[in-house]
Coordinates of C-alpha atoms and ligand atoms in Angstrom, one line a residue:
X233 CA 114.3 20.5 51.5
X234 CA 110.7 20.3 50.3
X235 CA 109.8 23.5 52.1
X236 CA 112.6 25.4 50.2
X237 CA 111.4 23.8 46.9
X238 CA 107.8 25.0 47.6
X239 CA 109.0 28.5 48.4
X240 CA 111.2 28.7 45.3
X241 CA 108.7 27.2 42.8
X242 CA 105.8 29.4 44.0
X243 CA 107.9 32.6 43.7
X244 CA 107.4 34.8 40.7
X245 CA 110.4 35.1 38.4
X246 CA 110.1 35.2 34.6
X247 CA 113.4 36.1 32.8
X248 CA 114.6 39.6 33.8
X249 CA 112.3 39.7 36.9
X250 CA 114.2 37.4 39.2
X251 CA 114.2 39.8 42.3
X252 CA 111.8 37.8 44.5
X253 CA 113.6 34.5 43.8
X254 CA 117.0 36.1 44.5
X255 CA 115.9 37.4 47.9
X256 CA 114.6 34.0 48.9
X257 CA 118.0 32.4 48.0
X258 CA 120.0 35.2 49.6
X259 CA 118.2 34.6 52.9
X260 CA 118.8 30.9 52.7
X261 CA 122.6 31.0 51.9
X262 CA 123.9 34.1 53.7
X263 CA 124.9 32.3 56.9
X264 CA 126.7 29.5 55.0
X265 CA 128.7 31.7 52.5
X266 CA 132.0 33.6 52.7
X267 CA 130.7 36.4 50.4
X268 CA 127.3 37.1 48.7
X269 CA 127.2 39.5 45.9
X270 CA 124.7 40.6 43.2
X271 CA 126.2 41.7 39.9
X272 CA 124.8 44.5 37.6
X273 CA 122.8 42.0 35.5
X274 CA 121.2 40.5 38.7
X275 CA 123.2 37.2 39.1
X276 CA 123.7 36.1 42.7
X277 CA 127.3 35.1 43.4
X278 CA 127.8 33.0 46.5
X279 CA 131.4 32.2 47.4
X280 CA 132.5 29.3 49.6
X281 CA 136.2 29.5 50.2
X282 CA 138.1 26.2 50.4
X283 CA 141.4 25.3 51.9
X284 CA 143.2 26.7 48.9
X285 CA 144.5 23.4 47.5
X286 CA 141.9 23.0 44.8
X287 CA 140.5 24.6 41.7
X288 CA 138.2 27.5 41.0
X289 CA 134.8 25.9 40.4
X290 CA 131.6 27.6 39.3
X291 CA 128.3 25.9 39.8
X292 CA 125.3 27.5 38.2
X293 CA 121.5 27.2 38.3
X294 CA 119.2 29.7 36.8
X295 CA 116.6 31.7 38.8
X296 CA 114.3 32.6 35.9
X297 CA 111.4 30.6 34.7
X298 CA 109.6 30.6 31.4
X299 CA 107.0 33.3 31.0
X300 CA 105.2 35.6 28.6
X301 CA 105.0 39.2 27.5
X302 CA 102.0 41.2 26.4
X303 CA 102.7 42.2 22.7
X304 CA 99.3 43.8 21.7
X305 CA 95.9 44.7 23.2
X306 CA 92.9 44.7 20.9
X307 CA 90.0 47.1 20.9
X308 CA 87.9 44.7 23.0
X309 CA 90.5 44.5 25.7
X310 CA 92.0 41.1 24.9
X311 CA 95.8 40.7 24.9
X312 CA 98.2 39.0 22.6
X313 CA 101.4 37.5 23.8
X314 CA 104.9 36.4 23.0
X315 CA 106.9 33.9 24.9
X316 CA 109.8 34.7 27.3
X317 CA 111.7 31.5 26.7
X318 CA 110.4 28.5 24.8
X319 CA 106.7 27.9 25.4
X320 CA 104.5 25.2 23.8
X321 CA 101.2 26.9 23.0
X322 CA 99.2 23.7 23.2
X323 CA 100.0 23.4 26.9
X324 CA 99.0 27.0 27.8
X325 CA 95.2 27.0 27.1
X326 CA 93.2 27.3 30.3
X327 CA 96.2 28.3 32.3
X328 CA 96.4 31.5 34.4
X329 CA 99.1 34.0 33.9
X330 CA 100.1 36.2 36.8
X331 CA 101.7 39.6 36.2
X332 CA 104.4 41.5 38.3
X333 CA 101.7 43.6 39.9
X334 CA 99.5 40.5 40.8
X335 CA 97.1 40.9 37.8
X336 CA 95.8 37.5 36.7
X337 CA 94.6 36.7 33.1
X338 CA 93.3 33.5 31.5
X339 CA 95.0 32.1 28.4
X340 CA 92.8 30.7 25.6
X341 CA 93.0 30.0 21.9
X342 CA 91.0 31.7 19.1
X343 CA 90.8 28.7 16.8
X344 CA 90.4 24.9 17.4
X345 CA 91.8 22.6 16.6
X346 CA 95.3 24.1 17.0
X347 CA 97.1 25.0 13.7
X348 CA 100.1 22.8 13.4
X349 CA 102.9 25.3 13.0
X350 CA 104.0 26.9 16.3
X351 CA 104.2 30.4 15.0
X352 CA 100.6 30.2 13.8
X353 CA 99.6 28.7 17.2
X354 CA 101.1 31.6 19.0
X355 CA 99.1 34.1 17.0
X356 CA 96.1 32.0 17.9
X357 CA 96.5 32.6 21.7
X358 CA 95.0 35.4 23.6
X359 CA 94.8 36.7 27.2
X360 CA 91.5 37.5 28.9
X361 CA 91.7 40.0 31.7
X362 CA 88.0 39.7 32.5
X363 CA 87.3 43.3 31.5
X364 CA 84.5 44.6 29.3
X365 CA 86.4 47.6 27.8
X366 CA 89.9 48.2 26.5
X367 CA 90.3 51.1 29.0
X368 CA 89.9 48.7 31.9
X369 CA 92.8 46.4 30.9
X370 CA 95.1 46.5 33.9
X371 CA 98.4 45.8 32.1
X372 CA 100.3 47.4 29.2
X373 CA 102.2 46.2 26.2
X374 CA 105.6 45.0 27.4
X375 CA 104.3 43.8 30.8
X376 CA 105.4 40.3 31.7
X377 CA 103.8 37.3 33.4
X378 CA 104.6 33.8 34.8
X379 CA 102.2 30.9 35.3
X380 CA 100.1 30.8 38.4
X381 CA 100.4 27.3 39.9
X382 CA 100.8 26.0 43.5
X383 CA 103.5 23.4 44.4
X384 CA 102.1 19.9 45.1
X385 CA 103.9 17.3 47.1
X386 CA 102.9 13.9 45.7
X387 CA 105.3 12.1 48.1
X388 CA 107.9 10.5 45.8
X389 CA 107.1 13.0 43.1
X390 CA 107.0 16.8 43.1
X391 CA 104.8 18.9 40.9
X392 CA 105.1 22.6 40.3
X393 CA 105.6 25.3 37.7
X394 CA 109.2 26.5 37.4
X395 CA 111.0 23.3 38.6
X396 CA 113.1 24.4 35.6
X397 CA 115.3 25.6 37.3
X398 CA 114.2 26.3 40.8
X399 CA 115.0 22.7 41.6
X400 CA 118.6 23.4 40.5
X401 CA 118.6 26.4 42.8
X402 CA 117.3 24.2 45.7
X403 CA 120.0 21.6 45.0
X404 CA 122.7 24.2 45.1
X405 CA 121.3 25.7 48.4
X406 CA 121.2 22.3 50.0
X407 CA 124.7 21.4 48.8
X408 CA 126.1 24.6 50.2
X409 CA 124.4 24.0 53.6
X410 CA 125.8 20.4 53.8
X411 CA 129.3 21.1 52.4
X412 CA 131.7 20.8 55.4
X413 CA 135.1 21.2 53.9
X414 CA 136.4 21.6 50.4
X415 CA 139.8 22.1 48.8
X416 CA 138.2 24.3 46.1
X417 CA 137.1 27.9 45.8
X418 CA 133.5 27.4 44.9
X419 CA 131.3 30.0 43.3
X420 CA 127.6 29.0 43.6
X421 CA 126.1 31.3 41.0
X422 CA 122.3 31.7 40.7
X423 CA 121.9 33.2 37.2
X424 CA 119.3 35.4 35.4
X425 CA 117.8 35.2 31.9
X426 CA 118.8 31.6 31.1
X427 CA 115.5 30.9 29.3
X428 CA 116.1 33.7 26.8
X429 CA 119.6 32.7 25.9
X430 CA 121.8 31.8 29.0
X431 CA 122.6 35.6 29.3
X432 CA 123.4 35.7 33.0
X433 CA 125.8 32.8 32.9
X434 CA 127.8 34.5 30.2
X435 CA 128.7 37.5 32.3
X436 CA 129.0 35.6 35.5
X437 CA 131.5 33.1 34.0
X438 CA 133.4 36.0 32.5
X439 CA 133.7 37.5 35.9
X440 CA 134.6 34.3 37.8
X441 CA 136.8 32.7 35.1
X442 CA 136.4 29.2 36.6
X443 CA 138.7 26.2 35.9
X444 CA 135.7 23.9 36.1
X445 CA 132.1 24.8 35.5
X446 CA 129.0 22.7 36.2
X447 CA 125.4 23.6 35.5
X448 CA 122.6 22.1 37.6
X449 CA 119.5 22.1 35.5
X450 CA 116.6 19.9 34.5
X451 CA 116.4 17.7 31.4
X452 CA 113.7 15.9 29.6
X453 CA 112.3 12.5 30.7
X454 CA 111.9 9.7 28.1
X455 CA 109.4 7.6 30.1
X456 CA 106.1 9.4 29.0
X457 CA 103.5 8.1 26.5
X458 CA 104.4 10.7 23.8
X459 CA 107.3 10.0 21.5
X460 CA 110.6 11.2 22.9
X461 CA 112.9 10.1 20.0
X462 CA 114.6 7.3 21.9
X463 CA 115.6 9.5 24.8
X464 CA 117.4 7.4 27.4
X465 CA 117.0 9.5 30.5
X466 CA 114.1 8.6 32.8
X467 CA 112.5 10.1 35.9
X468 CA 113.4 8.2 39.0
X469 CA 116.6 6.6 37.7
X470 CA 119.1 9.1 39.3
X471 CA 120.8 12.3 38.2
X472 CA 121.8 12.6 34.5
X473 CA 125.4 13.4 33.8
X474 CA 125.6 15.5 30.7
X475 CA 127.4 14.1 27.7
X476 CA 126.1 16.6 25.2
X477 CA 123.2 18.8 24.2
X478 CA 122.5 21.0 21.3
X479 CA 124.8 23.8 22.6
X480 CA 127.8 21.9 23.9
X481 CA 129.9 18.8 24.4
X482 CA 130.7 18.3 28.1
X483 CA 134.4 17.9 28.8
X484 CA 135.0 14.1 28.6
X485 CA 137.4 14.1 31.6
X486 CA 134.9 16.1 33.7
X487 CA 132.1 13.7 32.7
X488 CA 134.3 10.7 33.6
X489 CA 135.1 12.2 37.0
X490 CA 131.4 12.6 37.6
X491 CA 130.7 9.0 36.6
X492 CA 133.5 7.6 38.7
X493 CA 132.4 9.6 41.7
X494 CA 128.8 8.4 41.3
X495 CA 130.0 4.8 41.1
X496 CA 132.3 5.1 44.1
X497 CA 129.5 6.6 46.2
X498 CA 126.8 4.2 45.1
X499 CA 124.8 7.0 43.5
X500 CA 122.7 5.8 40.5
X501 CA 123.3 7.9 37.4
X502 CA 122.3 8.2 33.8
X503 CA 124.0 9.7 30.7
X504 CA 122.3 12.6 29.1
X505 CA 122.4 13.2 25.3
X506 CA 119.8 16.0 24.7
X507 CA 118.9 16.9 21.1
X508 CA 116.9 19.9 22.1
X509 CA 117.9 22.9 24.2
X510 CA 121.0 23.7 26.3
X511 CA 121.9 25.1 29.7
X512 CA 124.2 27.6 31.4
X513 CA 127.0 25.0 31.0
X514 CA 127.3 26.1 27.3
X515 CA 127.7 29.7 28.3
X516 CA 130.3 28.9 31.0
X517 CA 132.2 26.7 28.6
X518 CA 132.9 29.5 26.1
X519 CA 132.9 32.6 28.3
X520 CA 136.2 34.5 28.5
X521 CA 139.1 32.1 27.9
X522 CA 136.7 29.2 28.4
X523 CA 136.5 26.5 31.1
X524 CA 136.1 22.7 31.4
X525 CA 132.3 22.5 31.5
X526 CA 129.7 19.9 32.2
X527 CA 126.3 19.5 33.7
X528 CA 124.2 17.4 36.1
X529 CA 120.6 17.3 35.1
X530 CA 117.4 16.3 36.9
X531 CA 115.0 14.4 34.8
X532 CA 111.7 16.3 34.5
X533 CA 108.4 15.3 32.9
X534 CA 106.3 17.9 31.1
X535 CA 109.2 20.3 30.7
X536 CA 108.4 23.9 29.8
X537 CA 104.8 23.5 30.7
X538 CA 103.0 25.0 33.8
X539 CA 103.1 21.6 35.4
X540 CA 106.6 20.2 35.6
X541 CA 107.4 17.0 37.5
X542 CA 110.5 15.6 39.2
X543 CA 111.3 12.7 41.4
X544 CA 112.4 13.6 44.9
X545 CA 115.0 10.9 45.1
X546 CA 116.6 12.1 41.9
X547 CA 116.8 15.5 43.6
X548 CA 118.4 14.2 46.7
X549 CA 120.9 12.0 44.8
X550 CA 121.9 15.1 42.8
X551 CA 122.8 16.8 46.1
X552 CA 124.8 13.7 47.1
X553 CA 126.7 13.6 43.9
X554 CA 127.5 17.3 44.0
X555 CA 128.6 17.0 47.6
X556 CA 130.9 14.0 46.7
X557 CA 132.4 16.0 43.8
X558 CA 133.0 19.2 45.7
X559 CA 134.4 17.6 48.9
X560 CA 137.3 16.0 47.1
X561 CA 140.1 17.0 44.7
X562 CA 139.1 17.1 41.1
X563 CA 140.5 14.1 39.2
X564 CA 140.6 14.8 35.5
X565 CA 142.2 11.7 34.0
Ligands
ZN36 ZN1 116.5 25.3 32.8

């Protein structure tokens, strides 16, 4: 599974530019799926037909990663940028941004120390393309970039850019590969543009109209030195079953089914109450006539920075939990 994670996290795919990631996933899933389809927005729908006795279940993970867009180029050839998704300017200085055509730029800040307010901080950042004249700048306003970072296997822990949410994609691929029989009709959907407002999941859920919808994504980890406002979820303590986040309340019966399945299968779990951010689960919950939605999240340190970190056992246990859930009838209280 680590090879797939390396392949996925090193691939280029900021929001709206998920083509490379989609091709990698397509190659991995094709021989395990009943149908594979790409919709007009770019979402990848992978259907696994069941025995016909179950429900229609949609599982979603997003293919896009946080990135940036060039918003202005000054007369000296330095670029200004805007975020594609939520970026923390303080974590960007000294990083390299790689563009769709392979161009690489360095991110630095005009003023130190950083001004406190985030909007000010963003105006403070610039891109250096290593050119001496504006005419030599190799990109244009509107061009997008992702971070350039290799995957590192630290053994128990994995370090990479874009673990949000390529790790969710890897979990879904692995689950599909290992899933033997299921009563359910399962749509594994690899979505686009989550980081800019869960846009792919909205249209995908509208198309699938699932009974039950589950997002596989990352969540914060409360075990780091910086203040995390009493956040319970910790890296290495098992998958986090979503209770709520800023965009949704997970369906209580769905949550309970996940908890009972984890206990019955000796899979450690945590309960996630996230006060920042949301996932594709929110989009699936309210799309069309709505669905019973919930989420399983993998704790991730340094979320939304170019160096995200997850525990490999948490990842494997997320696969185990998803397999246990999908192999059996849904029990909703
Ligand atoms: Zn995510």
